[in-house]
Tab-separated table of C-alpha atoms in Angstrom:
chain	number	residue	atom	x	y	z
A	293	UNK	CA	-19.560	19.479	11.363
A	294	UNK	CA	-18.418	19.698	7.855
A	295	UNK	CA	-18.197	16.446	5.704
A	296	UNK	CA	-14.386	16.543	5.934
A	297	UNK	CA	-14.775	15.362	9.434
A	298	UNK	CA	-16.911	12.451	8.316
A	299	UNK	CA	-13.346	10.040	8.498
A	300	UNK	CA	-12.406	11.564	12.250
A	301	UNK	CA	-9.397	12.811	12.203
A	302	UNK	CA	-8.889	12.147	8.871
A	303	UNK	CA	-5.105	13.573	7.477
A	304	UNK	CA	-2.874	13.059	5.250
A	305	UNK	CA	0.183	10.913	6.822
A	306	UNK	CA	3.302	12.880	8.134
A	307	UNK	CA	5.541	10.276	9.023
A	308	UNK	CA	9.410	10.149	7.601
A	309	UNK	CA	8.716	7.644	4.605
A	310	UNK	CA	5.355	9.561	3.754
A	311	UNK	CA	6.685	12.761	3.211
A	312	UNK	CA	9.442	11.465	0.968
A	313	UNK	CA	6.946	9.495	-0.959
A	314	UNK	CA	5.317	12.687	-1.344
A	315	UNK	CA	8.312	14.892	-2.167
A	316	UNK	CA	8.807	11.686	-5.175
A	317	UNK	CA	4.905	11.849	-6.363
A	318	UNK	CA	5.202	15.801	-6.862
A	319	UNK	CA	8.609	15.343	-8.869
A	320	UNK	CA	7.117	12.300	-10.583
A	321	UNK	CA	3.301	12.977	-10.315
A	322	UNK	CA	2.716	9.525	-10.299
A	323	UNK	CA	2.953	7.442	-7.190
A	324	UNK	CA	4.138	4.284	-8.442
A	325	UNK	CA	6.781	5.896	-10.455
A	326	UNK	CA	8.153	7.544	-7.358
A	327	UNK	CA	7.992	4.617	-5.133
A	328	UNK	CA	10.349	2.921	-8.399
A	329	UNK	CA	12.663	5.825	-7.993
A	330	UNK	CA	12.755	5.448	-4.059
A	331	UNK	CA	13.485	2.276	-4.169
A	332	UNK	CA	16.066	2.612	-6.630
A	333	UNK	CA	18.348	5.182	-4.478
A	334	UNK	CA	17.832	3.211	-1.258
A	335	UNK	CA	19.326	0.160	-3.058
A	336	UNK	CA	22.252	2.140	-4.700
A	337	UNK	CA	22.737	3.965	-1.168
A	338	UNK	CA	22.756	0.695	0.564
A	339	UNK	CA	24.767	-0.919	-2.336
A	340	UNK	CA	28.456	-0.046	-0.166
A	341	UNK	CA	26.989	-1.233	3.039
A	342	UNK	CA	25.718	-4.808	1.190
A	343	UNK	CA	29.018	-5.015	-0.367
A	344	UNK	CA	30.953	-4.754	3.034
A	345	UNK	CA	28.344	-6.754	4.584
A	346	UNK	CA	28.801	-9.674	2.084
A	347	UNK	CA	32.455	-8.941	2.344
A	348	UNK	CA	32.531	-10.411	5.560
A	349	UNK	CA	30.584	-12.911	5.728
A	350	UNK	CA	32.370	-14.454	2.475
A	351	UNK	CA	35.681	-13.825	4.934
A	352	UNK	CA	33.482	-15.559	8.019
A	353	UNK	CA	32.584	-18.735	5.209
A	354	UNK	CA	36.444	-18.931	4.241
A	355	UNK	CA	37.658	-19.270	7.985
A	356	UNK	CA	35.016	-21.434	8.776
A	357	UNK	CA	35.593	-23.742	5.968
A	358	UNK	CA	39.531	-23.487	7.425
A	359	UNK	CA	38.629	-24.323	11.043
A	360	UNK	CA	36.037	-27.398	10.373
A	361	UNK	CA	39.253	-30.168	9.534
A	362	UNK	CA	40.732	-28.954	13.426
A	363	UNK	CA	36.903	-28.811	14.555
A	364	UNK	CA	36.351	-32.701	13.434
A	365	UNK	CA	39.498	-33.422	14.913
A	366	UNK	CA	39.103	-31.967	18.274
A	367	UNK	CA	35.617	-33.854	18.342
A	368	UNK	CA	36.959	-37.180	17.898
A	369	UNK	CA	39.980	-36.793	19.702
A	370	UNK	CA	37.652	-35.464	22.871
A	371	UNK	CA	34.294	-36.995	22.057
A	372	UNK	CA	34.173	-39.047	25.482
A	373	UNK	CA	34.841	-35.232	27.410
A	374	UNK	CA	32.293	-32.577	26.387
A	375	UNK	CA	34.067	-30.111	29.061
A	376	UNK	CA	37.320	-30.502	27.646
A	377	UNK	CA	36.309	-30.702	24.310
A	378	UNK	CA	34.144	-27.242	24.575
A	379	UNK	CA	37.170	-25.864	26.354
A	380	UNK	CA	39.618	-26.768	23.256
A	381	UNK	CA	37.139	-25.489	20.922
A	382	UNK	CA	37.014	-22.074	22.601
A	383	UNK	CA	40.898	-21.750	22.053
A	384	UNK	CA	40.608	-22.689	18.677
A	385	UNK	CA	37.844	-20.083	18.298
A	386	UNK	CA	40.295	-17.431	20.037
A	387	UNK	CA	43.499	-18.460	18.119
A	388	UNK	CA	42.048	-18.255	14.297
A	389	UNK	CA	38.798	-16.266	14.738
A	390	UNK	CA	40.203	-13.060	16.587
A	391	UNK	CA	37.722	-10.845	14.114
A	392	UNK	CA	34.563	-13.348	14.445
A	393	UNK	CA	32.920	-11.218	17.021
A	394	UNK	CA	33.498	-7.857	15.035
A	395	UNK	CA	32.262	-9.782	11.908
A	396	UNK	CA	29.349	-10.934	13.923
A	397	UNK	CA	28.186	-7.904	15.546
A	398	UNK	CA	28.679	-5.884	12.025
A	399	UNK	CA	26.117	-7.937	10.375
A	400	UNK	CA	23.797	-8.517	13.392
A	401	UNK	CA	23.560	-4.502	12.552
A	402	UNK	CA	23.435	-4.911	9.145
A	403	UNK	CA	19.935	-7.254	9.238
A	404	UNK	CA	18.872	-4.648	11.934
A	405	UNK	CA	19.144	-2.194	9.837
A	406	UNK	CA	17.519	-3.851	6.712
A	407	UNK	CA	14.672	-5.078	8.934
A	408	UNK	CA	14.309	-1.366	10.491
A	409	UNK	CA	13.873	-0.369	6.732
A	410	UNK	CA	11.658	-2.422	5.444
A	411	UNK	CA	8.848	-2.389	8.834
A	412	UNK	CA	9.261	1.531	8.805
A	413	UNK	CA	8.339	2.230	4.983
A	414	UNK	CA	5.581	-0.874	5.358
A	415	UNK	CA	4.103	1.136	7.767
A	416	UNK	CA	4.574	4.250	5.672
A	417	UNK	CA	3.020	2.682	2.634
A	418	UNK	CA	0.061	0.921	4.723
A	419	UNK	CA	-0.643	4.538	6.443
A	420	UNK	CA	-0.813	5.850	2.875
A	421	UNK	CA	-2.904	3.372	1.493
A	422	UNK	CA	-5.458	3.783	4.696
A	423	UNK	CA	-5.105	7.300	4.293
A	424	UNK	CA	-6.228	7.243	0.294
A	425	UNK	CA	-8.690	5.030	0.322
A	426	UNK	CA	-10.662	6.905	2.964
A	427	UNK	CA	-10.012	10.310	1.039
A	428	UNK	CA	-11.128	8.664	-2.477
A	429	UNK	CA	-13.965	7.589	-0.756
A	430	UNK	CA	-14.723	10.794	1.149
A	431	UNK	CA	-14.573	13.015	-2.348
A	432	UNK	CA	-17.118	10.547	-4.146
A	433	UNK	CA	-19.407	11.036	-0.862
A	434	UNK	CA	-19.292	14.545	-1.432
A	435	UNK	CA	-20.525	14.033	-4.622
A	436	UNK	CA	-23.106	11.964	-4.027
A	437	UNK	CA	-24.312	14.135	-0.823
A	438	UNK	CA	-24.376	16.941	-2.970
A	439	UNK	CA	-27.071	14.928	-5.310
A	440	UNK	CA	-29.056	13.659	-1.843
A	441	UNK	CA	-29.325	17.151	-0.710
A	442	UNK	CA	-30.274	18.769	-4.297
A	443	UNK	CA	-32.672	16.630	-5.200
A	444	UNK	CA	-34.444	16.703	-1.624
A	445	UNK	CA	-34.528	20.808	-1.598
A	446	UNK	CA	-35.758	20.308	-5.315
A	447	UNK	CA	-38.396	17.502	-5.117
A	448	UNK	CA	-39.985	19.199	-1.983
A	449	UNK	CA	-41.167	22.018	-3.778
A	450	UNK	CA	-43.245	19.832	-6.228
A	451	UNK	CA	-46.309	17.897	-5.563
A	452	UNK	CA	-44.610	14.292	-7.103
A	453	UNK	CA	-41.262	13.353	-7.505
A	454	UNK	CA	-42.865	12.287	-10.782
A	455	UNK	CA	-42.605	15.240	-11.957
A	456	UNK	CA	-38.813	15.234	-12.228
A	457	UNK	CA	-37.553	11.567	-12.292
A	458	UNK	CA	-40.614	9.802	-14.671
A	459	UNK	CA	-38.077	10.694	-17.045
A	460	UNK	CA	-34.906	9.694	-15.430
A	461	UNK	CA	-33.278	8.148	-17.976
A	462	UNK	CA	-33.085	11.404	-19.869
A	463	UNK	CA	-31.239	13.103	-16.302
A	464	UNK	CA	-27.558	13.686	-15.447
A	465	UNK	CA	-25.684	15.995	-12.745
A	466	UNK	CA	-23.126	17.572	-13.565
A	467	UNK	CA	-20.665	19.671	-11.361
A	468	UNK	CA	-19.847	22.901	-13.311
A	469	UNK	CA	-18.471	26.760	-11.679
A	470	UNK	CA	-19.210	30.170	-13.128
A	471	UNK	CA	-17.527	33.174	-12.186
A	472	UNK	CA	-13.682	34.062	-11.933
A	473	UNK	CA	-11.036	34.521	-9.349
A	474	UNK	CA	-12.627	35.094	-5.451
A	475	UNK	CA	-15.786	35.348	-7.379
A	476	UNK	CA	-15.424	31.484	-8.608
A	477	UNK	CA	-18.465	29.407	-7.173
A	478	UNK	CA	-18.687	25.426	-8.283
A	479	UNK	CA	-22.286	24.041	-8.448
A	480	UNK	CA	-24.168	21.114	-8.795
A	481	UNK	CA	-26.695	20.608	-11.439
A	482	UNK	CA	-29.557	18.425	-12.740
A	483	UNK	CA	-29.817	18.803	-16.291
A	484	UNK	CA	-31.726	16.716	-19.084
A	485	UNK	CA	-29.772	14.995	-21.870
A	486	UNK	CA	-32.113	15.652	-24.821
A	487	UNK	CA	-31.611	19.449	-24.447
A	488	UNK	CA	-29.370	20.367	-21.790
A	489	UNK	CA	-32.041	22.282	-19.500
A	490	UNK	CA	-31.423	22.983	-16.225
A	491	UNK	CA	-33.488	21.187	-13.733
A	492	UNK	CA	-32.026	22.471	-10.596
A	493	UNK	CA	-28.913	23.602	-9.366
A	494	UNK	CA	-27.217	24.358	-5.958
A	495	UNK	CA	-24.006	25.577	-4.699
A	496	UNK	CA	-21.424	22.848	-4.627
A	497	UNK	CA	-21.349	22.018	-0.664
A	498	UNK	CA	-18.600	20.420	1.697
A	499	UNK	CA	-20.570	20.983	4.849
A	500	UNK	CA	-24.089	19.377	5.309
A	501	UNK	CA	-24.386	19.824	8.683
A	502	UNK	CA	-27.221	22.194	10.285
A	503	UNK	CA	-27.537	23.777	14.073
A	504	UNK	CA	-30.959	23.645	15.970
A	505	UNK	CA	-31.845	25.166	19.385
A	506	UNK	CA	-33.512	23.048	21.925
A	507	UNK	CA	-34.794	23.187	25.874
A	508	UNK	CA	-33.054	20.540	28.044
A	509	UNK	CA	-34.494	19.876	31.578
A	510	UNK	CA	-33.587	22.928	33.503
A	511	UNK	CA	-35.466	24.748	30.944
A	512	UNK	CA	-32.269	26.590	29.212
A	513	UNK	CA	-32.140	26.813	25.642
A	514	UNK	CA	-28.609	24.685	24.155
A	515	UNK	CA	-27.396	24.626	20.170
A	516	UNK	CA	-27.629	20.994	18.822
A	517	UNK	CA	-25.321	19.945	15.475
A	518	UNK	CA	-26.926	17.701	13.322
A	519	UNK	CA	-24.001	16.104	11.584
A	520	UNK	CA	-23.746	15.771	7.609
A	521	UNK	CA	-23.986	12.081	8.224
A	522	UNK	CA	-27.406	12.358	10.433
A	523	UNK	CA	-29.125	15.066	7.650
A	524	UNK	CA	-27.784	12.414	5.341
A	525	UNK	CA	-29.090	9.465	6.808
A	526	UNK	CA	-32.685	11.263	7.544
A	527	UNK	CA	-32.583	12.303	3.489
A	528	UNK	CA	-32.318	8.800	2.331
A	529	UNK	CA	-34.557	7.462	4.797
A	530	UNK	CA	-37.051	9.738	3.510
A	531	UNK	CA	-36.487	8.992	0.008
A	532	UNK	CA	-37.421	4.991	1.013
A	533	UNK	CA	-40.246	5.494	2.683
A	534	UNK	CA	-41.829	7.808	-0.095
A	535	UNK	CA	-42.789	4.418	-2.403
A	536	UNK	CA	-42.895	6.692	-5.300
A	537	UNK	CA	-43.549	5.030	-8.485
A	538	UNK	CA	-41.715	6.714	-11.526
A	539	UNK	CA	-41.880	4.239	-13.979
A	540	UNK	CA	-42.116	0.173	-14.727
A	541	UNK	CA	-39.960	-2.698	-16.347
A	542	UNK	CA	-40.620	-5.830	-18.001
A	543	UNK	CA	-38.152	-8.766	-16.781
A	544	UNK	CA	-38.759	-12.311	-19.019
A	545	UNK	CA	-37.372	-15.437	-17.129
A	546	UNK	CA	-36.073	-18.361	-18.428
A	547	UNK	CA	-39.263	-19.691	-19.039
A	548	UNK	CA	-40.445	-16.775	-21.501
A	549	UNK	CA	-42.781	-15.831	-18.421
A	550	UNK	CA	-42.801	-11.934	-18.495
A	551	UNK	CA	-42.978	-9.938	-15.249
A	552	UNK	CA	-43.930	-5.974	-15.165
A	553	UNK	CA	-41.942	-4.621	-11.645
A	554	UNK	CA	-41.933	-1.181	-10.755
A	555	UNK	CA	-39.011	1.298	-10.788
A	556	UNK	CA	-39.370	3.887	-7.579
A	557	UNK	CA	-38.460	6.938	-7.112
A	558	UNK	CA	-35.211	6.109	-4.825
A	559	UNK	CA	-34.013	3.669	-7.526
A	560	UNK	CA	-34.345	6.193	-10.201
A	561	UNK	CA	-32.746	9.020	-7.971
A	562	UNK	CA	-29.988	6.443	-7.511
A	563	UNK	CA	-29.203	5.134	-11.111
A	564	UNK	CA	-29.025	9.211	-12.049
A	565	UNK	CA	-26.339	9.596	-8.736
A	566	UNK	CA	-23.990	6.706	-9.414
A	567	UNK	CA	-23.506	7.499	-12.872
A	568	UNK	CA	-22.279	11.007	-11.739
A	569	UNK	CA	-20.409	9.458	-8.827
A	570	UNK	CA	-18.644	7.233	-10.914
A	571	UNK	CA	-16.926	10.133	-12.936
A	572	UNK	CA	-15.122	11.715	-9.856
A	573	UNK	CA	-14.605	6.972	-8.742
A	574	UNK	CA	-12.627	6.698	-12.443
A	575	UNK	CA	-11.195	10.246	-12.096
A	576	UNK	CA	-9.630	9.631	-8.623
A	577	UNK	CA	-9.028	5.856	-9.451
A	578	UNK	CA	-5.190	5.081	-9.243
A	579	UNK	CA	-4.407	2.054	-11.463
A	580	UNK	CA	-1.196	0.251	-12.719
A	581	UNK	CA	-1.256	-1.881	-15.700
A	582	UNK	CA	-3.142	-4.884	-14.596
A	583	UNK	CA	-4.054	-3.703	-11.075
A	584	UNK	CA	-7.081	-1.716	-10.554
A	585	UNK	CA	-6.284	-0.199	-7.554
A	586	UNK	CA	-2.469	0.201	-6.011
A	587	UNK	CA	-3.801	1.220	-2.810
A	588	UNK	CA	-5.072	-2.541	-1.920
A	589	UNK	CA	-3.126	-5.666	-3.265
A	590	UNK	CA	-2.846	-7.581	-6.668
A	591	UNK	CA	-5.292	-10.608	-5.937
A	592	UNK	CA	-7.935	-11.805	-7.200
A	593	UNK	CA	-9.827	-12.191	-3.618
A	594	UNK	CA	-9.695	-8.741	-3.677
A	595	UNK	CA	-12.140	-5.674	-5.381
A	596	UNK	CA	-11.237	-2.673	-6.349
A	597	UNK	CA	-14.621	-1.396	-4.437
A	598	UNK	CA	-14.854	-2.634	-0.958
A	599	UNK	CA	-17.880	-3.616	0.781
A	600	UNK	CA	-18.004	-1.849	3.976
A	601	UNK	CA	-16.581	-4.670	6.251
A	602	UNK	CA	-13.493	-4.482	4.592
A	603	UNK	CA	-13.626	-0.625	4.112
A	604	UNK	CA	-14.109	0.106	7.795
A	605	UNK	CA	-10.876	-2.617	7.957
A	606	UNK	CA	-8.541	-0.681	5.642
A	607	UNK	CA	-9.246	2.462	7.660
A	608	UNK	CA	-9.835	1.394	10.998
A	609	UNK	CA	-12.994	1.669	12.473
A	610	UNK	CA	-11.886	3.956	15.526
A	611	UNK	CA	-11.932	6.838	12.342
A	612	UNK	CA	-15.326	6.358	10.659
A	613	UNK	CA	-18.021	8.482	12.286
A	614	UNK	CA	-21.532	7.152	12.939
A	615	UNK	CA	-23.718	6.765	10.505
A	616	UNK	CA	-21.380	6.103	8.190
A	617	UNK	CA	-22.091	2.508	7.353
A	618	UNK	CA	-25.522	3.500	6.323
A	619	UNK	CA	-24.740	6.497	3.769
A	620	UNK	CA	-21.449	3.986	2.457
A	621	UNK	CA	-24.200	1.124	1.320
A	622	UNK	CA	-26.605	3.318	-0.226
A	623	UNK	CA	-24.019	4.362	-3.090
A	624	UNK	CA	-20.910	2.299	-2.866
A	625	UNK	CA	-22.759	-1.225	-2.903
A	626	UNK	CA	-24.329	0.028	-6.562
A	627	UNK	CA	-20.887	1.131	-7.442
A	628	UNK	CA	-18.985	-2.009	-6.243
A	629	UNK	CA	-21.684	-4.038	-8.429
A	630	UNK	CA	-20.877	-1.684	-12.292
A	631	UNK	CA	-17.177	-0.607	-11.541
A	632	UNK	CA	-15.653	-2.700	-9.128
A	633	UNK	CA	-13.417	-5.828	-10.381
A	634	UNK	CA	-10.794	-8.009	-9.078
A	635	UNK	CA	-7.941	-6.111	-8.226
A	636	UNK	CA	-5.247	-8.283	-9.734
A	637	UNK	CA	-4.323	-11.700	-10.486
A	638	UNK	CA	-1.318	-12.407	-8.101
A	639	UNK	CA	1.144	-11.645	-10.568
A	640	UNK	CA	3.181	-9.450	-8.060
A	641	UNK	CA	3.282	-12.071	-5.482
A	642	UNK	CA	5.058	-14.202	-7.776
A	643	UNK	CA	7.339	-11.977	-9.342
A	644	UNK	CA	8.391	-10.840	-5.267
A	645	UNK	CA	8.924	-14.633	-4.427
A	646	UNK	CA	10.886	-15.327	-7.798
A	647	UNK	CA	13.119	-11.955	-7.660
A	648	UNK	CA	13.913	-12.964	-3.799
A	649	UNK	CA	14.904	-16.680	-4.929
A	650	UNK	CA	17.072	-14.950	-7.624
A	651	UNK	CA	18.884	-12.984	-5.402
A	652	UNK	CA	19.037	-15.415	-2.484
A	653	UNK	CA	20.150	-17.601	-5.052
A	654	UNK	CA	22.757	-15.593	-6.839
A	655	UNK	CA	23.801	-14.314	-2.890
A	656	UNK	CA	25.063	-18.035	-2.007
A	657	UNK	CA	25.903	-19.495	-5.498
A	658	UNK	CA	29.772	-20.649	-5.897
A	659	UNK	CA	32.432	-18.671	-6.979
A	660	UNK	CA	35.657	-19.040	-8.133
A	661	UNK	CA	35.828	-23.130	-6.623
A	662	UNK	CA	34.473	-22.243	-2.912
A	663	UNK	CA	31.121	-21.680	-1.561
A	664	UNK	CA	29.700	-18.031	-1.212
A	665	UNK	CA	29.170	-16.645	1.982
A	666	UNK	CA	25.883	-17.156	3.206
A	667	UNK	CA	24.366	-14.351	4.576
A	668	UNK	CA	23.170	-13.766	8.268
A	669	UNK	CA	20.640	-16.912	9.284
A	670	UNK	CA	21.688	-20.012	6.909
A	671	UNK	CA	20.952	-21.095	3.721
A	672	UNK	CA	17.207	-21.512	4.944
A	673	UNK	CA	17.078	-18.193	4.505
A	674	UNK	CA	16.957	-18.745	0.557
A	675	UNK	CA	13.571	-20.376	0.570
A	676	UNK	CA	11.628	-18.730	3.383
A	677	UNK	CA	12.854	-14.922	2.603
A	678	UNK	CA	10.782	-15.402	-1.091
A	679	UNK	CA	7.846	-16.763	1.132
A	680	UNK	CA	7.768	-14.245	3.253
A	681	UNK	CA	7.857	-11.480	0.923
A	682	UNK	CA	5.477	-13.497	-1.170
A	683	UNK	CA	2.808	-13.227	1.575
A	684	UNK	CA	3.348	-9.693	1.999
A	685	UNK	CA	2.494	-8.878	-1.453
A	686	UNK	CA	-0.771	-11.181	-1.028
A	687	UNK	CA	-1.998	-9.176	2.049
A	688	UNK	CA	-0.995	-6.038	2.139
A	689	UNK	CA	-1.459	-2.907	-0.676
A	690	UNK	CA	0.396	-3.603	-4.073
A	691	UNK	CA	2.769	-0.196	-3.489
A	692	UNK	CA	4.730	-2.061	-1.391
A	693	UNK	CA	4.616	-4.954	-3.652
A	694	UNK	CA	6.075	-3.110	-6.372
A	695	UNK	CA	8.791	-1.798	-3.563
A	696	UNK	CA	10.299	-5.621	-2.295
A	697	UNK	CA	9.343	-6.706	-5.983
A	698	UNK	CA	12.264	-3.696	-7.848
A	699	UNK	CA	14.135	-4.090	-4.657
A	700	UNK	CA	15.052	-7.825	-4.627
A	701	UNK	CA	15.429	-7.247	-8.782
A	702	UNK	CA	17.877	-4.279	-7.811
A	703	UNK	CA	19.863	-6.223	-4.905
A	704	UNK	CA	20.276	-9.633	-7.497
A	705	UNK	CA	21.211	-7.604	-10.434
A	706	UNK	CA	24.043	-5.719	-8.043
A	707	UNK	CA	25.810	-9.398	-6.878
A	708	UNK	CA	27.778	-9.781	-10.256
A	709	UNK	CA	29.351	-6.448	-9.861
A	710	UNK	CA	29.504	-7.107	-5.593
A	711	UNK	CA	30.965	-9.952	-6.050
A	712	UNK	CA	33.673	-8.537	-8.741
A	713	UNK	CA	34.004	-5.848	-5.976
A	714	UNK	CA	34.688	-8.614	-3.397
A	715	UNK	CA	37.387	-10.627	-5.488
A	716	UNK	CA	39.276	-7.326	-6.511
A	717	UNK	CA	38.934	-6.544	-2.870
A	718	UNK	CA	40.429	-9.866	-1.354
A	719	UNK	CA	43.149	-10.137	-4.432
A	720	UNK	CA	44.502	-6.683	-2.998
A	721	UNK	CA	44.468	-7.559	0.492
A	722	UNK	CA	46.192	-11.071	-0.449
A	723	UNK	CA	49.023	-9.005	-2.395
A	724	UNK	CA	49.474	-6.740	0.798
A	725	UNK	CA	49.769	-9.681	3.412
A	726	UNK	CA	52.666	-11.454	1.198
A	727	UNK	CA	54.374	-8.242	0.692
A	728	UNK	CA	54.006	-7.914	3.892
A	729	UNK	CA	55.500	-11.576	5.008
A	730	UNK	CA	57.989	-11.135	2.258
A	731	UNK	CA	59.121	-7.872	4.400
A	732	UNK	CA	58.928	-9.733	7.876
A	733	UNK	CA	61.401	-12.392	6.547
A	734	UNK	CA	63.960	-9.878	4.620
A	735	UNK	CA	64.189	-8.530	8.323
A	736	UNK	CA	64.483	-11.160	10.305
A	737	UNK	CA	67.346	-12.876	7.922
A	738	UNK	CA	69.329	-9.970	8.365
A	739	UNK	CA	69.462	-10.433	12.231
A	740	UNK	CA	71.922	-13.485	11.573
């Protein structure tokens, strides 16, 4: 079992949304640019459709506002007879809202749509997050396996580990190829600082996995696996129990009380291995401005390095092999501790929730002496729509942050022009209903 199958069935998302987001990252080569540009032609694409949609319910708002004088009227004058009253209303309904329903049922579709939109490419972006975290982490494990397994095959041809790590300070691996073409062939390497000698070296390896015959109980020989993680796992576990003593520290305490501890040989194997793992954690590392990591969201309650609980919860724990808890503490708790920081500071939360109250706000301000149309579900709309995208952005990766945050900044900075749209739009349709009145009554004059 190679260690590509340590994340089971581990692949790179090939849903709609993901494989435009990828089409965008190979134009842009930069995921958050391309999840700008996305966002940019779904708002200018939708722009008609918003326009028509607003169109109508600003048409909806005007007949309403129309209707409510014979609406109070009706419920005085029939207050003391609910059946007759709903009865009357019904006719009035029929007699100056003939185009409600279509109205109605146009932007009932409309929200569908928009809703459809925005759950689909969430679940995109979250299955792309999952999806990179597990591979970032997966290519630092092979990095770090790849140290495990050297220094094991190297140390168990001495008589002391001493003999190699009294002197870690002075070690390094480094990954390096030689050769050209087919003949290319990437190793790993332990080399010394002071003079750049070669230690040991190995072939650069993806698969750590090793096969092993054994007898079962009807006395017939079967092939056993050992997976990367279980060779792993057994490596480490040696390494522990060795007790090796490579060198010793001085600590002083508050007090001025000085304390000698020793260093062991699994410490000083793992100072040399993080430091080489965190060139491929900083190469791979996918930051944005202030956030650390865009995979995970801009907060300060969260790390750029999990711990494992949350790692096995960004990936599900259904696709992490067994084992795998074990090999992810012995590195990534040491790298958490020297690279990992807060992730953010919130900042895209607020700017969602105060580009959504813009363009709520903007969406059902008044216009030209009469009350904008208020889009489908009220004018609470314009105080729990910020909230909602507000707790998004807390809880879920900042990608899709950055999506509702240039997407509500896209939809309020379209209204002026909308809304120009909408008035040029009504002024024409006003113009054709009188000339067409004016032509009714030239014709029915002339039948006297």
């Amino acid at each position: 079992m190679a260690i590509l199958s340590t994340l089971l069935a581990l692949s790179e998302p090939t849903g709609m949304w993901e494989t435009i987001i990828r089409a965008f990252e190979g134009f842009t080569n930069n995921y958050i640019l391309a999840i700008i540009l996305l966002t940019i032609i779904i708002r200018l694409i939708w722009a008609p459709i918003d326009t028509l949609n607003r169109r109508m319910s600003f048409k909806m708002s005007e007949q309403q506002a129309k209707m409510k004088p014979e609406l109070e009227n009706l419920n005085k004058k029939y207050a003391n007879n609910p059946k007759l009253l709903k009865q009357k209303q019904n006719e009035l309904y029929q007699k100056t809202n003939s185009k409600g329903m279509g109205s109605c049922a146009f932007m009932f579709l409309f929200l569908a749509l928009n809703m459809v939109i925005f759950f689909t490419l969430f679940g995109g972006l979250n299955n792309m997050a999952a999806y990179k975290i597990a591979s970032n982490y997966q290519e630092l494990k092979y990095d770090y396996a790849n140290c495990v397994v050297l220094t094991n095959e190297y140390t168990n041809s001495l008589s002391q580990e001493t003999e190699t790590f009294k002197d870690y300070q002075n070690l390094y691996f480094k990954r390096y190829s030689e050769g050209e073409g087919e003949e290319k062939v990437d190793y790993i390497g332990l080399f010394k600082k002071d003079n750049n000698e070669k230690v040991a070296f190995m072939p650069y390896q993806t698969d750590f996995s090793t096969k092993r015959t054994e007898t079962n109980e009807e006395g017939q020989e079967v092939e056993i696996i050992d997976s990367t993680n279980l060779n792993l796992t057994a490596i480490l576990k040696n390494f522990d129990e060795k007790k090796v003593v490579v060198d010793t520290k001085e600590t002083t305490d508050a007090e001025g009380n000085v304390t000698t501890e020793n260093i062991y040989f699994t410490e000083a194997f793992q100072n040399v291995a993080i430091e080489f793992v965190k060139i491929k954690f900083n190469e791979n590392k996918e930051n944005f401005l202030w956030i650390d990591n865009i995979w995970i969201a801009d907060s300060p309650f969260e790390r750029s390095v999990f711990t494992y609980e949350n790692y096995s919860a960004k990936v599900g724990a259904a696709k992490i092999e067994e084992g795998e808890e074990f090999i992810y503490n012995s590195f990534m708790t040491d790298l958490r501790e020297q690279e990992g920081r807060v992730n953010g500071y919130l900042i895209l939360p607020v700017l969602c929730v105060l580009a959504s109250f813009l363009s709520m706000w903007l969406s059902t301000r008044k216009k030209k002496g009469q009350e904008a149309p208020v889009q489908a579900g009220g004018k609470f709309l314009k105080f729990i729509m910020p909230c909602i995208f507000g707790i998004f952005a807390i809880f879920y990766n900042s990608v899709f942050a950055i999506y509702m945050f240039i997407s509500q900044l896209i939809s309020a900075l379209l209204i002026p022009l909308q809304n120009y749209i909408i008035n040029k739009w009504n002024d024409h349709s006003k113009k054709k209903e009188e000339e067409k009145k004016t032509v009714v009554e030239v014709d029915y004059t002339r039948k006297f």
